Coordinates of C-alpha atoms in Angstrom, one line a residue:
X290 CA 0.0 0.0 0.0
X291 CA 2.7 2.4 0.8
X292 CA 4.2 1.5 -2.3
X293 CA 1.0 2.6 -4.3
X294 CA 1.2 5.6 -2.5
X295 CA 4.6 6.8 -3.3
X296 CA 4.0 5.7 -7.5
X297 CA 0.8 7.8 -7.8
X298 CA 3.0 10.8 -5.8
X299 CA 5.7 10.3 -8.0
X300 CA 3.2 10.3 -11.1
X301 CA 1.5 13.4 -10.0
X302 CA 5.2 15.3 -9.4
X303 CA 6.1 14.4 -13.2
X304 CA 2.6 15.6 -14.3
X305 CA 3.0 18.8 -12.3
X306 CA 6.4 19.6 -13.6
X307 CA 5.8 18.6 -17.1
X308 CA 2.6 20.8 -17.0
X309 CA 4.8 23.7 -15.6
X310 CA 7.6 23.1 -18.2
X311 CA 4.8 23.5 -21.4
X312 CA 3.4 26.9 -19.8
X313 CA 6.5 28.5 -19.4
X314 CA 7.3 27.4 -23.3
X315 CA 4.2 28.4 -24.4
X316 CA 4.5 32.2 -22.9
X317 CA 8.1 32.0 -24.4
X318 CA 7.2 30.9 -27.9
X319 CA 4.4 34.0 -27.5
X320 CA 6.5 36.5 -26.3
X321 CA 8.8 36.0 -29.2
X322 CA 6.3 35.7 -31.9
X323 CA 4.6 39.0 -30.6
X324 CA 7.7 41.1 -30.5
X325 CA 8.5 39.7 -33.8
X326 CA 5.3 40.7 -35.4
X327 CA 5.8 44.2 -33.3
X328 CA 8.8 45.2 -35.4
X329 CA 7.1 43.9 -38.8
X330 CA 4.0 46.1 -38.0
X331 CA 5.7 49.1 -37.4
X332 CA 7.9 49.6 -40.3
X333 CA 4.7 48.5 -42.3
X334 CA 2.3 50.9 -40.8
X335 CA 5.8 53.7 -41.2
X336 CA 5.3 52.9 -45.4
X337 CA 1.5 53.1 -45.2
X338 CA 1.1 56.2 -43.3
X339 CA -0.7 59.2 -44.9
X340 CA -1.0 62.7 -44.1
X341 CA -2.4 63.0 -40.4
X342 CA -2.7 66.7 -38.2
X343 CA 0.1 67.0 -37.2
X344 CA 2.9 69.6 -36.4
X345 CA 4.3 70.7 -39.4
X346 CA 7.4 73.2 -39.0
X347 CA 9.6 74.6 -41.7
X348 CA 12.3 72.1 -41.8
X349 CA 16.0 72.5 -43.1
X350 CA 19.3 71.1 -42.9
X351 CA 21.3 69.2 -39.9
X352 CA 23.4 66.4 -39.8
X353 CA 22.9 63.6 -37.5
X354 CA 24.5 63.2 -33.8
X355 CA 25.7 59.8 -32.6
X356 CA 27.2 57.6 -30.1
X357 CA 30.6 58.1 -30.1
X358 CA 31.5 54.7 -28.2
X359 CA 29.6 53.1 -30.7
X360 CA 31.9 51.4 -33.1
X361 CA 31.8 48.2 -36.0
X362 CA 32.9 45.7 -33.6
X363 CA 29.5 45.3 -31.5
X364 CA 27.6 42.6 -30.6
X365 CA 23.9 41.6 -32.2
X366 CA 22.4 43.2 -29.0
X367 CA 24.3 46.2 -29.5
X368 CA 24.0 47.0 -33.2
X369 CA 24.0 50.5 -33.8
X370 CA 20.7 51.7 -35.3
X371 CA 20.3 54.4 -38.1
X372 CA 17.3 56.5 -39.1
X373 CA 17.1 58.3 -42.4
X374 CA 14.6 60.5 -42.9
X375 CA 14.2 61.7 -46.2
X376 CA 12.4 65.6 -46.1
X377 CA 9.0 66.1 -47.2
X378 CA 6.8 63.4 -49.3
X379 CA 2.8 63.7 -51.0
X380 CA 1.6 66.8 -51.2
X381 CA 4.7 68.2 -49.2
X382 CA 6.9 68.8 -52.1
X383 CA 9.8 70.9 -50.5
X384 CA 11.7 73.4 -52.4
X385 CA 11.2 73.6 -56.5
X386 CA 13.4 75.3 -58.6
X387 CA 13.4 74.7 -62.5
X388 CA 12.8 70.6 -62.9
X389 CA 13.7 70.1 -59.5
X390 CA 11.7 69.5 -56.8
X391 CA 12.8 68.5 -52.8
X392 CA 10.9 65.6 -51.9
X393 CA 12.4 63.2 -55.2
X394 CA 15.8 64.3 -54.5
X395 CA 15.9 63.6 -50.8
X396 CA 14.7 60.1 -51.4
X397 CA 17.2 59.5 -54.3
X398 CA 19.9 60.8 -51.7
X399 CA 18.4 59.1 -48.6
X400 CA 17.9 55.4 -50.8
X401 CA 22.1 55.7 -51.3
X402 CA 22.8 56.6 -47.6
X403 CA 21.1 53.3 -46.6
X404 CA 22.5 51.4 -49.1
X405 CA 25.9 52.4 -48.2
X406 CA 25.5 52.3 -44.7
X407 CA 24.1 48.6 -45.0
X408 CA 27.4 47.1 -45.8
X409 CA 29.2 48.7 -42.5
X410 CA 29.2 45.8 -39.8
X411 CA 27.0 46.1 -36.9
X412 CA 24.6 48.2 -38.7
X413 CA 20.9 48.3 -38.6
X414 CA 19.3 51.8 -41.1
X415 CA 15.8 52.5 -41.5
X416 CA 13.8 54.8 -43.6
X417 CA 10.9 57.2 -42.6
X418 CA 9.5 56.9 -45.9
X419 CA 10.6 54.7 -49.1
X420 CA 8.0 56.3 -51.6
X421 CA 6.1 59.8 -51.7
X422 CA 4.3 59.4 -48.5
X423 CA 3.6 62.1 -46.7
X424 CA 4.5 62.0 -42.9
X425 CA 4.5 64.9 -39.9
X426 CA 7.5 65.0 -37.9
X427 CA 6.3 63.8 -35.2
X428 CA 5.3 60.5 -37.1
X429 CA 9.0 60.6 -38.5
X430 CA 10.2 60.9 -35.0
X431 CA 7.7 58.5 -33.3
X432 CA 8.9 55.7 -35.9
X433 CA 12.8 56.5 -34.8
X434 CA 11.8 55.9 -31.2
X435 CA 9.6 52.7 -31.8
X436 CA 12.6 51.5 -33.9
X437 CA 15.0 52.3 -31.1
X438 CA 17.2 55.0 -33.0
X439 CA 20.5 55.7 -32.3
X440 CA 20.1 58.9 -34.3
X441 CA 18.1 60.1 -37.0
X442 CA 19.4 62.2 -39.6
X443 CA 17.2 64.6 -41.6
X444 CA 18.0 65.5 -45.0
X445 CA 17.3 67.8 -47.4
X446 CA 18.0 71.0 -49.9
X447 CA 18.0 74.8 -49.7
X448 CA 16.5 77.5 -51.0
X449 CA 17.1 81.4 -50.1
X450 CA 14.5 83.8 -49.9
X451 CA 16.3 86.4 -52.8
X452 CA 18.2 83.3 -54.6
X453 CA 21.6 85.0 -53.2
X454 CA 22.9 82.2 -50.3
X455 CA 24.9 79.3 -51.5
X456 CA 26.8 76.6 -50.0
X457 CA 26.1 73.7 -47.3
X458 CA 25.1 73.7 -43.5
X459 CA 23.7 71.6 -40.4
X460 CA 21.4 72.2 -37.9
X461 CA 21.5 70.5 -34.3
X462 CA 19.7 70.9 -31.4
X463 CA 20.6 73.6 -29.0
X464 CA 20.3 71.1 -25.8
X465 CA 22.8 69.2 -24.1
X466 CA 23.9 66.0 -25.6
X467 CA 21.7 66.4 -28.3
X468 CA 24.3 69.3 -29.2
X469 CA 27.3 68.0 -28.3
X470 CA 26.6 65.0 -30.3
X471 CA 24.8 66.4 -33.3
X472 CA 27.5 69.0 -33.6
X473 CA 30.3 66.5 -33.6
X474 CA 28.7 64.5 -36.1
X475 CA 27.8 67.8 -38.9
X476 CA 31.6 68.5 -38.0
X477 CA 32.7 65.1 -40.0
X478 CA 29.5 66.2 -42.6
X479 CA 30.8 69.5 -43.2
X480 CA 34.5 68.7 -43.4
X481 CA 33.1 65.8 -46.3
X482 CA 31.1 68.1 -48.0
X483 CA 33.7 70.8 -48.4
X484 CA 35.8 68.3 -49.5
X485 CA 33.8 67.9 -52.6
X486 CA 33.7 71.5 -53.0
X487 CA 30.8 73.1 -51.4
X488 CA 31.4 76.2 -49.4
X489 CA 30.3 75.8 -45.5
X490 CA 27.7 77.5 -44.3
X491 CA 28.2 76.6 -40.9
X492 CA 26.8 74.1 -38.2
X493 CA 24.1 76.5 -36.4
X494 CA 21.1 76.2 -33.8
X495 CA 17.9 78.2 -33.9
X496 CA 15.4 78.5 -31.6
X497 CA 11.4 80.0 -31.7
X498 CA 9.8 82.4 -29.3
X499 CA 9.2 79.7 -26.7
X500 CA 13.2 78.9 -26.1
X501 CA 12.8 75.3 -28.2
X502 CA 14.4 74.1 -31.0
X503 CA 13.2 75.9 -34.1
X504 CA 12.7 73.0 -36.7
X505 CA 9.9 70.5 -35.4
X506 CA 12.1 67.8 -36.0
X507 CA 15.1 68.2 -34.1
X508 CA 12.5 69.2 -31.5
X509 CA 10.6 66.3 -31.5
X510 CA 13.7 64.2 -31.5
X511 CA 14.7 65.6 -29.0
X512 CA 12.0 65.4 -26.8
X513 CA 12.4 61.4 -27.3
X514 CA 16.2 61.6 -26.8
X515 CA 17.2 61.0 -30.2
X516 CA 20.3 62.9 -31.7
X517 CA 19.5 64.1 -34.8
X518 CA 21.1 66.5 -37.6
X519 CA 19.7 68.3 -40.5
X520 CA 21.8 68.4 -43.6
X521 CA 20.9 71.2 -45.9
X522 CA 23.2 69.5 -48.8
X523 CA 23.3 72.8 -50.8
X524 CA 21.1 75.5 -52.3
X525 CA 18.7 74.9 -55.2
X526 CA 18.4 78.6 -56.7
X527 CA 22.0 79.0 -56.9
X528 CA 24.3 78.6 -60.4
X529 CA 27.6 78.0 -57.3
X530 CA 25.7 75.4 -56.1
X531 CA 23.8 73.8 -59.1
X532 CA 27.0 71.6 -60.1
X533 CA 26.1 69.6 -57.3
X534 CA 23.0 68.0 -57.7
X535 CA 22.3 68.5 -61.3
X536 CA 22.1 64.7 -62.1
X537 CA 20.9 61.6 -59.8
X538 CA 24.0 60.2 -59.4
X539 CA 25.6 63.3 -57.9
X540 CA 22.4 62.9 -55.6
X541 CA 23.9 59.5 -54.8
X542 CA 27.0 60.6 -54.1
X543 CA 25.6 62.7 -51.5
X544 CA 24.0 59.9 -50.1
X545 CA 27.6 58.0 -50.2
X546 CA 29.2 60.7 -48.2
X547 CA 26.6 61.1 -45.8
X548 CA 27.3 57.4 -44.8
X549 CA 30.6 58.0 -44.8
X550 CA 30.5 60.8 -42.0
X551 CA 28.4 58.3 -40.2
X552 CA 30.8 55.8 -40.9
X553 CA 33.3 57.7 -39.5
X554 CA 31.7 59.1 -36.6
X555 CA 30.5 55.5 -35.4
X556 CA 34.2 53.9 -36.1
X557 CA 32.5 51.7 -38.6
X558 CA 34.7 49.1 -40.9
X559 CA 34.1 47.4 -43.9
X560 CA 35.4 44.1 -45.3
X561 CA 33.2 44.7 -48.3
X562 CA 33.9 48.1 -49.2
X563 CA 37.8 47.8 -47.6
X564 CA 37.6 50.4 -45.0
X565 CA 38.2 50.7 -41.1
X566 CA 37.2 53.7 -39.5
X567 CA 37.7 51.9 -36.1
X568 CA 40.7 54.7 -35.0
X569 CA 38.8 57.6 -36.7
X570 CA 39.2 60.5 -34.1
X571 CA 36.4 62.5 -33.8
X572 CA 36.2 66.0 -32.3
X573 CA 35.4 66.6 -28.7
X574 CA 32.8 68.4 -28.4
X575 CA 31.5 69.3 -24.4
X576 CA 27.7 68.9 -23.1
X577 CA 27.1 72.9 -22.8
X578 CA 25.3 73.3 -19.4
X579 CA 23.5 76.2 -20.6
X580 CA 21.2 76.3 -23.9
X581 CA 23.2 77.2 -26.9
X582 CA 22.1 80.4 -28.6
X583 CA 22.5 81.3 -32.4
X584 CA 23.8 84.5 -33.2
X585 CA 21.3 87.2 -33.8
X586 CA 23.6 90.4 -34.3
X587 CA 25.3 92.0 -36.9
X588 CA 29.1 91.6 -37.5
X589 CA 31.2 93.7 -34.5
X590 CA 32.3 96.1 -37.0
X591 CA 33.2 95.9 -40.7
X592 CA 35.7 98.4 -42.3
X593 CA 37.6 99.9 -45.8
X594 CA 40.8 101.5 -46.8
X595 CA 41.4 102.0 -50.7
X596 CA 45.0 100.6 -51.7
X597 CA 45.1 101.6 -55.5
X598 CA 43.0 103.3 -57.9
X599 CA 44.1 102.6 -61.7
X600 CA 42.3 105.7 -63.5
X601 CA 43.4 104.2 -66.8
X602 CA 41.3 100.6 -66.2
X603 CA 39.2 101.2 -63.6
X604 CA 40.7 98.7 -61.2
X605 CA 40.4 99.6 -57.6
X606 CA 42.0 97.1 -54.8
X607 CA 40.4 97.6 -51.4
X608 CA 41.2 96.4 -48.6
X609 CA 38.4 94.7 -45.8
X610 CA 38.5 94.0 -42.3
X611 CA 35.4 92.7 -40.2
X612 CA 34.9 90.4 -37.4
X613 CA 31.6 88.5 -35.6
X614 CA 33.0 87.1 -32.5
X615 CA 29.9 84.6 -32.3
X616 CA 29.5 83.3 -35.5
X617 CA 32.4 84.9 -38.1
X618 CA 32.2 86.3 -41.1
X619 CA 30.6 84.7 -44.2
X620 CA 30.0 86.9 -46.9
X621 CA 30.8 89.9 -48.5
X622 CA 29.2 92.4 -51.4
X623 CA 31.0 95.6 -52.3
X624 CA 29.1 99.0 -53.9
X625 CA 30.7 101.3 -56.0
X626 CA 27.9 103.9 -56.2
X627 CA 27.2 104.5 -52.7
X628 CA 24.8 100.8 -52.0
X629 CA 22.3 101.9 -54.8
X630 CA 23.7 98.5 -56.2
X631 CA 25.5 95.7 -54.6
X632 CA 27.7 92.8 -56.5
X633 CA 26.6 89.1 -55.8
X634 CA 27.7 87.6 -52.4
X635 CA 31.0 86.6 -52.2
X636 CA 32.9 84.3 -50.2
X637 CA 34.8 85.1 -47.1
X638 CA 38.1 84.1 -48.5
X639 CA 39.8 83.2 -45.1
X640 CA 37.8 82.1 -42.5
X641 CA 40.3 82.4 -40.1
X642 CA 41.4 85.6 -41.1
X643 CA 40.1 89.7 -40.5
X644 CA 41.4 91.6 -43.1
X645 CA 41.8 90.7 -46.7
X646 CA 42.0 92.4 -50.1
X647 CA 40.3 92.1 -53.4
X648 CA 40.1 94.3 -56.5
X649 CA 37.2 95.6 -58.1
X650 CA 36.1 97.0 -61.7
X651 CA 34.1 100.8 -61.5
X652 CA 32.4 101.1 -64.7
X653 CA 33.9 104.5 -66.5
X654 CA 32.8 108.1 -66.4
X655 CA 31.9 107.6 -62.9
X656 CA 32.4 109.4 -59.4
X657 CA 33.2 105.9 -57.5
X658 CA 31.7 105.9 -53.7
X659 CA 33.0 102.8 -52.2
X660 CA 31.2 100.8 -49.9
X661 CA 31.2 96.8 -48.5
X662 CA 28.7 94.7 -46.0
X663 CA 30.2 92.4 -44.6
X664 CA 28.1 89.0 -44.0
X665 CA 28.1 86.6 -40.3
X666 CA 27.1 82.9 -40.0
X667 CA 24.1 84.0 -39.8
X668 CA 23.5 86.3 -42.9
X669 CA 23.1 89.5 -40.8
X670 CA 25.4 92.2 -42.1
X671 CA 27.3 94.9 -41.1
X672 CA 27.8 98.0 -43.8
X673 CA 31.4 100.0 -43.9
X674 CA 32.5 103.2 -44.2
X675 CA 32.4 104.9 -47.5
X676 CA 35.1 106.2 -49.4
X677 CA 34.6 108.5 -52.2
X678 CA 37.8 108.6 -55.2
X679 CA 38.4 110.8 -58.1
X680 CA 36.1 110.4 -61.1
X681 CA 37.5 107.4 -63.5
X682 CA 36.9 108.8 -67.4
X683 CA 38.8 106.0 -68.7
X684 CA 37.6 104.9 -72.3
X685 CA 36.4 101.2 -72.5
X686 CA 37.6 99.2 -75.3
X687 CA 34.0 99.8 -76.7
X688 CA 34.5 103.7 -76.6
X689 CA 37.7 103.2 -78.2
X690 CA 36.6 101.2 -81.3
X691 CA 33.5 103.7 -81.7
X692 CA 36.2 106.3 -81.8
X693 CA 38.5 104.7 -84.4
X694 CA 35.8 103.6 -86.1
X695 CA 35.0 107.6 -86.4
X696 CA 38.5 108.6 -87.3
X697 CA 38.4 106.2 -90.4
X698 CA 35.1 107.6 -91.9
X699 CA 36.5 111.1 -91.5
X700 CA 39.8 109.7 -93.2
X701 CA 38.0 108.5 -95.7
X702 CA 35.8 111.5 -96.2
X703 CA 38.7 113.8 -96.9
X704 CA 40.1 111.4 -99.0
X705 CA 36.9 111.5 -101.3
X706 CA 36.6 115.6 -100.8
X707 CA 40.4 115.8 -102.1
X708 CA 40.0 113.8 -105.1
X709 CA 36.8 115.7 -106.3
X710 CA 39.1 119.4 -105.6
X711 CA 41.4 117.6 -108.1
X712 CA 39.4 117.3 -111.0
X713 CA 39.9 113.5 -110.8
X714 CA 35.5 113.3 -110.6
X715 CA 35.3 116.8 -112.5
X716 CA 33.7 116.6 -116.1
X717 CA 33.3 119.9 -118.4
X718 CA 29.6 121.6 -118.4
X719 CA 28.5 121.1 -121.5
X720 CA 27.7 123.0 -123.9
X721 CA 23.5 124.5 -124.8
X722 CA 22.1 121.5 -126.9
X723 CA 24.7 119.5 -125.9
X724 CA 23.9 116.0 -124.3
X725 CA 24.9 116.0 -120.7
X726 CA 28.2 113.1 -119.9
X727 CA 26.8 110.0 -118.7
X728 CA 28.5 110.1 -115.3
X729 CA 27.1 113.4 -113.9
X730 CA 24.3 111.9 -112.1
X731 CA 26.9 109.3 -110.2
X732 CA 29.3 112.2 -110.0
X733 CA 26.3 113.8 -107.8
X734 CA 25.7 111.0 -105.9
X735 CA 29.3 111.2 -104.9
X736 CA 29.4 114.5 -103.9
X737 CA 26.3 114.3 -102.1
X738 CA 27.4 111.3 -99.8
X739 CA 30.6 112.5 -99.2
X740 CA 29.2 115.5 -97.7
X741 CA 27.0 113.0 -95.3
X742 CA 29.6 111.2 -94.4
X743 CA 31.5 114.3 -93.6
X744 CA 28.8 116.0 -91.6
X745 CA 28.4 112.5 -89.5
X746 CA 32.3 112.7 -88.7
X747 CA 31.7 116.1 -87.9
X748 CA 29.3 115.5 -85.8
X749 CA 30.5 112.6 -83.9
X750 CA 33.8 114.5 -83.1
X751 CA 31.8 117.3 -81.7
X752 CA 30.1 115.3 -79.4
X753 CA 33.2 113.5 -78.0
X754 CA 34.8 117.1 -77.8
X755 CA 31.6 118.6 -75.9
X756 CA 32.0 115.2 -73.7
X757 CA 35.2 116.1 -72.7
X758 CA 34.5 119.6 -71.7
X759 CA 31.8 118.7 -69.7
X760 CA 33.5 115.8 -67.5
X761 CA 36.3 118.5 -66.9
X762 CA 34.1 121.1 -65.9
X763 CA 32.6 118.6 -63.3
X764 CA 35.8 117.5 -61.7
X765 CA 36.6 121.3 -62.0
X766 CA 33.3 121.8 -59.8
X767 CA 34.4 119.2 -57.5
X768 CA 37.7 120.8 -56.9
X769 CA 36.4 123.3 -55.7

């Protein structure tokens, strides 16, 4: 009996722990096949998303901010993760200029990022959108977040307000780490992107009237924690810039050198495409502790001096210094008529330097008044002094082919006036009843355009004579 006891107790042990061992594999098995079909129905819903109310800022460049002790040699559970978010999508088109139009050249650019970045080890990359869908940017942000970003990197292309800015910049968030990294990512960016030629506009914060970051997605980022940059690759509505992106490919190439800033940011390697960025040294940026403001003055001062007028060609050489202590100097545009007209901008040809010179052509018969703004990070200006110079009443080689052109049609005209005084066209009257020669009509002719031509030499002589007098009686006037 106590035997039959202890086989049914052992029986009902084994049934026990058998029962226990199939629950606990059950809820495993679920658990895995939920999270599973988690992931799957998040990037799904991300490509079926349409337009929703959401908050829709103006967006613009930055580059993306990342772990810096991220690098290619992670584990599975520590694989870096990559958003790309290409701007705008649907009825959101971005900036258009001639055939171009934002939303298909961010794609093109974002499809070659990923690509790229795919074939670094330890890499996971996402897209926001991988066809024209429109998405706010807090959808693009929530998606990072449900992806578990690493950072999210916003691109996209410029446009200025008078078609006069050109060249590349990044935005980042004026916050903390957020800053810190973003900025020491668009460092990499912008050092890549000059690289191929593009002149830098900076790496810059803004911020709106409540003391947040400016563009919604760099704020919404942040909000969830996410570093994130937003390239501005370069400016549609410029010829200096145009170069650039005037073909897909060069939109691929974009998207090849924004994964290699990442690349090198992480310390990625790759067997397949034979680089190790593993040792790449990044800058050091600190965590600010307060928020970082842009710059929203003028340049500290900006200044002239005249080095070198040639009255003869109209070359004058002039000399600039200016200095922004916050964000540096940019731009320049000089004036020779007092600012009534300014030349295109120009670049700042040392960055690193105050003063520099450059040479100017003033356009002849003309009092030159001298005058130069001088541009910040930040497009404010500051306007010189002016200086006023002596009247330049060179001839252009225009004016001096007119006038040679004159001097041979009054050569010419006394050569015809001389050979009529010596009989050579001179034929006898004839006689009463006599038939008239046959060449006193063209004889008349002769005479008669001769004297044109002589009165338009005339003519145009006394005008360049009376042009004369007058320009001297001005600078006569003004030496007074």
């Amino acid at each position: 009996m106590v035997d039959f006891s202890r086989t049914v107790m052992r029986l009902l042990l084994s049934g026990v722990l058998a029962g226990i061992l199939f629950v606990c594999a059950g809820v495993s098995a679920l658990d895995g096949s939920t999270g599973s079909m988690t992931v799957s129905a998040a990037e799904k819903g991300m490509t079926e998303m349409t337009e929703t109310d959401g908050d829709f800022d103006p967006e613009t460049e930055t580059t993306g901010e990342t772990d810096t002790d991220a690098g290619g040699g992670e584990s599975a559970d520590d694989t870096l993760c990559i958003v790309i978010d290409p701007g705008h999508g649907g009825e959101n088109l971005g900036g258009e200029y001639e055939d171009y139009t934002e939303k298909e050249m961010t794609i093109v650019v974002a499809r070659a990022m990923k690509e790229e970045l795919e074939q670094y080890e330890g890499v996971t990359v996402y897209l926001t959108r991988d066809g024209d869908q429109e998405l706010s940017l807090d959808e693009r942000c929530e998606f990072a977040e449900h992806v578990g970003a690493d950072f999210l990197f916003c691109l996209h292309f410029n446009m200025s307000e008078h078609h006069t800015l050109f060249g590349s910049e990044c935005w980042v968030s004026a916050f903390g780490e957020n800053y810190s990294k973003g900025y020491g990512f668009a460092s990499v960016e912008m050092e890549l992107l000059q690289e191929l030629g593009l002149y830098s506009r900076g790496i810059k914060t803004r911020l709106n009237d409540r003391g947040t970051d400016y563009y919604g997605i760099i704020r919404h980022a942040t909000e969830r924690d996410i570093p994130c940059v937003l390239i501005e690759h370069c400016h549609l509505d410029q010829e200096n810039d145009k170069p650039y992106y005037d073909h897909d490919e060069k939109l691929k190439a974009f998207g090849r050198l924004n994964a290699t800033a990442a690349a090198k940011y992480f310390n990625l390697r790759s067997d397949v495409l034979g680089v190790d960025y593993s040792d790449y040294q990044n800058v050091a940026v600190d965590v600010p502790e307060d928020v970082v403001e842009p710059d929203r003055t003028e340049p500290d001062f900006c200044s002239i001096e005249v080095l070198e007028q040639n009255a003869d060609t109209g070359e004058v050489t002039v000399q600039v210094s200016a200095a922004d202590r916050d964000s540096g100097m940019l731009y320049y545009a000089y004036s020779y008529n007092n600012g009534e007209r300014f030349s295109e901008l120009l670049r700042w040809p040392d960055r690193s330097a105050d003063t520099f010179c450059f040479t100017m052509q003033v356009p002849p018969h003309l009092v030159p008044r001298i005058v130069v703004n001088g541009y910040n990070g930040y497009d404010l200006f500051t306007t010189s002094n002016v200086v006023s110079l002596p009247a330049m009443d060179y001839q252009t080689p225009e004016e001096i082919a007119a006038e040679r052109a004159a001097n041979k049609i009054v050569e010419s005209i006394s050569e015809s006036v001389k050979r009529i005084d010596d009989g050579n066209l001179v034929e006898a009257i004839p006689a009463d009843g006599e038939k008239e020669p046959a060449g006193r009509d063209g004889l008349l002719i002769a005479v008669c355009g001769a004297c044109a031509l002589l009165v338009l030499g005339m003519a145009l002589s006394m005008g360049m004579i009376l042009r004369g007098r007058r320009r001297r009686k001005r600078r006569r006037r003004r030496k007074r």
